CSV table of C-alpha atoms in Angstrom, one decimal:
chain,number,residue,atom,x,y,z
P,24,MET,CA,25.5,37.0,61.3
P,25,GLN,CA,26.9,33.6,62.4
P,26,ALA,CA,24.7,33.9,65.5
P,27,LEU,CA,21.8,32.7,63.3
P,28,VAL,CA,23.6,29.3,62.8
P,29,LYS,CA,22.9,26.9,65.6
P,30,HIS,CA,23.7,23.6,63.9
P,31,PRO,CA,27.3,22.6,62.9
P,32,THR,CA,26.5,22.0,59.3
P,33,PHE,CA,24.2,24.9,58.9
P,34,ARG,CA,25.3,28.1,57.1
P,35,THR,CA,23.8,31.5,56.9
P,36,TYR,CA,23.1,33.0,53.4
P,37,ASN,CA,22.2,36.6,52.6
P,38,ARG,CA,19.6,36.6,49.8
P,39,LEU,CA,21.2,39.6,48.2
P,40,GLU,CA,24.6,37.8,47.9
P,41,CYS,CA,23.5,34.5,46.4
P,42,ILE,CA,21.5,32.8,43.7
P,43,THR,CA,18.3,31.3,45.2
P,44,PHE,CA,15.7,29.0,43.7
P,45,ARG,CA,12.4,27.8,45.0
P,46,LYS,CA,9.9,27.6,42.1
P,47,THR,CA,10.8,25.9,38.9
P,48,ALA,CA,9.3,28.7,36.8
P,49,GLU,CA,11.7,31.2,38.2
P,50,SER,CA,15.0,32.2,36.5
P,51,PHE,CA,17.0,29.6,38.3
P,52,GLY,CA,14.2,27.1,38.8
P,53,GLY,CA,16.0,24.6,36.5
P,54,LEU,CA,18.5,24.0,39.3
P,55,SER,CA,15.7,22.3,41.3
P,56,ASN,CA,15.2,18.5,41.1
P,57,MET,CA,11.5,19.4,40.6
P,58,ALA,CA,12.2,21.0,37.3
P,59,GLY,CA,10.9,19.3,34.2
P,60,GLY,CA,12.7,19.6,30.8
P,61,TYR,CA,15.8,17.7,31.8
P,62,PRO,CA,15.0,14.1,30.8
P,63,LEU,CA,17.4,11.3,31.7
P,64,ASN,CA,18.2,7.8,30.4
P,65,VAL,CA,19.9,5.3,32.7
P,66,ASN,CA,20.6,1.8,31.4
P,67,GLY,CA,17.9,2.3,28.7
P,68,VAL,CA,15.3,3.5,31.3
P,69,LYS,CA,13.8,6.8,30.4
P,70,ILE,CA,13.3,9.0,33.4
P,71,LEU,CA,11.6,12.4,33.2
P,72,THR,CA,13.4,14.1,36.2
P,73,SER,CA,16.4,13.9,38.5
P,74,GLU,CA,13.9,13.8,41.4
P,75,ALA,CA,12.3,10.6,40.1
P,76,LEU,CA,15.8,9.0,39.7
P,77,TYR,CA,16.9,10.1,43.2
P,78,GLN,CA,13.7,8.7,44.8
P,79,ALA,CA,14.0,5.4,42.8
P,80,CYS,CA,17.5,5.0,44.2
P,81,ARG,CA,16.1,4.6,47.7
P,82,PHE,CA,14.6,1.3,46.8
P,83,PRO,CA,17.1,-0.9,44.8
P,84,HIS,CA,15.5,-4.0,46.5
P,85,LEU,CA,12.0,-2.9,45.4
P,86,PRO,CA,12.0,-2.7,41.6
P,87,ASN,CA,8.2,-2.5,41.6
P,88,VAL,CA,8.4,0.7,43.7
P,89,GLN,CA,11.0,2.0,41.4
P,90,HIS,CA,8.7,1.4,38.4
P,91,LEU,CA,5.9,3.3,40.2
P,92,ILE,CA,8.1,6.3,40.9
P,93,ILE,CA,9.7,6.5,37.5
P,94,ALA,CA,6.3,6.1,35.7
P,95,GLU,CA,5.2,9.5,37.2
P,96,ARG,CA,5.2,12.5,34.9
P,97,SER,CA,5.4,15.0,37.7
P,98,PRO,CA,8.6,15.1,39.9
P,99,MET,CA,6.5,16.1,43.0
P,100,THR,CA,4.2,13.1,42.3
P,101,ALA,CA,7.2,10.8,42.0
P,102,LYS,CA,8.4,12.0,45.4
P,103,MET,CA,4.9,11.5,46.9
P,104,VAL,CA,4.7,8.0,45.4
P,105,SER,CA,7.8,7.1,47.4
P,106,LYS,CA,6.5,8.3,50.7
P,107,PRO,CA,4.4,5.3,51.7
P,108,TYR,CA,7.5,3.1,51.2
P,109,ARG,CA,10.1,5.3,53.0
P,110,ASP,CA,10.2,2.9,56.0
P,111,ASN,CA,11.6,0.4,53.4
P,112,SER,CA,14.4,2.7,52.1
P,113,ARG,CA,17.7,1.1,51.8
P,114,VAL,CA,19.3,0.8,55.3
P,115,ASP,CA,22.2,3.1,54.5
P,116,TRP,CA,20.1,5.8,52.8
P,117,ASP,CA,21.0,8.6,55.2
P,118,ILE,CA,24.6,7.8,54.8
P,119,ILE,CA,24.7,7.7,51.0
P,120,ARG,CA,21.9,10.0,49.9
P,121,THR,CA,24.3,12.9,49.3
P,122,LYS,CA,26.5,10.7,47.0
P,123,ILE,CA,23.3,9.6,45.2
P,124,MET,CA,22.1,13.1,44.7
P,125,ARG,CA,25.6,14.1,43.3
P,126,TRP,CA,25.4,11.2,40.9
P,127,CYS,CA,21.8,12.2,39.8
P,128,LEU,CA,22.9,15.8,39.2
P,129,GLN,CA,25.9,14.6,37.2
P,130,ILE,CA,23.6,12.6,35.0
P,131,LYS,CA,21.3,15.6,34.6
P,132,LEU,CA,24.2,17.7,33.6
P,133,VAL,CA,25.8,15.4,31.1
P,134,GLN,CA,22.6,14.4,29.4
P,135,ASN,CA,21.3,18.0,29.3
P,136,TRP,CA,24.6,19.7,28.8
P,137,ASP,CA,23.8,22.8,26.8
P,138,LYS,CA,20.8,23.8,29.0
P,139,PHE,CA,22.0,22.8,32.4
P,140,SER,CA,25.7,23.8,32.1
P,141,ARG,CA,24.6,27.2,30.9
P,142,LEU,CA,22.2,27.6,33.8
P,143,LEU,CA,24.9,26.6,36.3
P,144,LEU,CA,27.5,29.0,34.7
P,145,GLU,CA,24.9,31.9,34.8
P,146,THR,CA,25.1,31.7,38.6
P,147,GLY,CA,28.7,33.2,38.3
P,148,ASP,CA,30.6,32.6,41.5
P,149,LEU,CA,27.8,33.3,43.8
P,150,PRO,CA,26.6,30.8,46.4
P,151,ILE,CA,23.6,28.7,45.1
P,152,VAL,CA,20.9,28.2,47.7
P,153,GLU,CA,17.7,26.2,47.6
P,154,ASP,CA,15.2,28.5,49.4
P,155,SER,CA,13.0,26.0,51.2
P,156,ARG,CA,10.1,26.5,53.6
P,157,LYS,CA,10.9,23.4,55.6
P,158,ASP,CA,14.0,21.5,54.4
P,159,THR,CA,17.2,22.6,56.1
P,160,PHE,CA,19.2,19.7,54.9
P,161,TRP,CA,18.9,20.0,51.1
P,162,GLY,CA,18.1,23.8,51.3
P,163,ALA,CA,18.0,26.7,53.7
P,164,LYS,CA,15.0,28.2,55.4
P,165,PRO,CA,14.3,31.9,55.7
P,166,VAL,CA,14.9,33.2,59.2
P,167,ASP,CA,14.0,36.8,58.3
P,168,GLU,CA,13.5,38.8,55.1
P,169,LYS,CA,17.2,38.8,54.3
P,170,ASN,CA,18.7,35.6,55.6
P,171,LEU,CA,18.4,31.9,54.9
P,172,VAL,CA,19.9,29.2,57.2
P,173,GLY,CA,20.5,25.5,56.5
P,174,ALA,CA,22.9,22.9,55.4
P,175,ASN,CA,22.0,23.7,51.8
P,176,ALA,CA,23.4,20.3,50.6
P,177,LEU,CA,21.7,20.6,47.2
P,178,GLY,CA,23.1,24.1,46.6
P,179,ARG,CA,26.5,23.0,47.7
P,180,LEU,CA,26.4,20.0,45.3
P,181,LEU,CA,25.4,22.4,42.5
P,182,MET,CA,28.3,24.7,43.3
P,183,GLN,CA,30.7,21.7,43.1
P,184,LEU,CA,29.2,20.8,39.8
P,185,ARG,CA,29.7,24.3,38.6
P,186,GLU,CA,33.4,24.2,39.6
P,187,GLN,CA,33.8,20.8,37.8
P,188,ILE,CA,32.4,22.5,34.6
P,189,ILE,CA,34.8,25.5,34.9
P,190,ASN,CA,37.7,23.2,35.6
P,191,LYS,CA,36.7,20.9,32.7
P,192,GLU,CA,36.5,17.9,35.1
P,193,ILE,CA,33.1,17.1,33.7
P,194,THR,CA,32.1,17.7,30.0
P,195,CYS,CA,29.3,16.8,27.7
P,196,ASP,CA,31.3,13.7,26.8
P,197,SER,CA,31.8,12.5,30.3
P,198,ILE,CA,30.6,9.0,31.2
P,199,ILE,CA,28.9,8.9,34.6
P,200,SER,CA,29.6,5.5,36.0
P,201,PRO,CA,27.3,3.8,38.6
P,202,LEU,CA,28.3,4.6,42.1
P,203,GLN,CA,30.5,2.0,43.8
P,204,ILE,CA,28.1,1.3,46.6
P,205,PRO,CA,26.5,-2.0,47.6
P,206,ASN,CA,23.2,-2.8,45.9
P,207,PHE,CA,23.1,0.1,43.5
P,208,PHE,CA,20.4,-1.1,41.2
P,209,LEU,CA,17.7,0.3,38.9
P,210,TYR,CA,15.2,-2.4,38.0
P,211,GLU,CA,17.5,-5.0,39.4
P,212,GLN,CA,20.3,-3.9,37.0
P,213,SER,CA,23.6,-2.3,38.2
């Protein structure tokens, strides 16, 4: 099966041996950043989805763009609002985006503990995979009816979070501090 993997960070996942999610209305759809029902509050700023928070973190130097993104009710619309500004993403975005996603997921977990921790634990010890039509970084793409191939960075972060819950490294009382990276601001506040 490894012959399907051509990229050093890509992995092959058998659909029958993992938990996959694609649509937010499906059983494990709440694992997606596109899932509603997991509101966040960061420095007194109400944010409807982890996707909006993640996208806003691209633009610490553009608080007006952050406002536009966070004002959106739909996570997909929040993502689309960010697109025209992508050339103005923070210069280190590709280097730190995984750290920022981990932070966003930790906030989603702690602030929606009962619902999100339960969902993560319902995955058991199976691999968690975002089944994506086109994104092989955050998810894995189908290569045939049975297999998905990709880096699956989001799924891997979710599995790490699940382990942190099991090992009690993160709880409902955990305080998620801002990342120690330069210019980590939301509305010009660190």
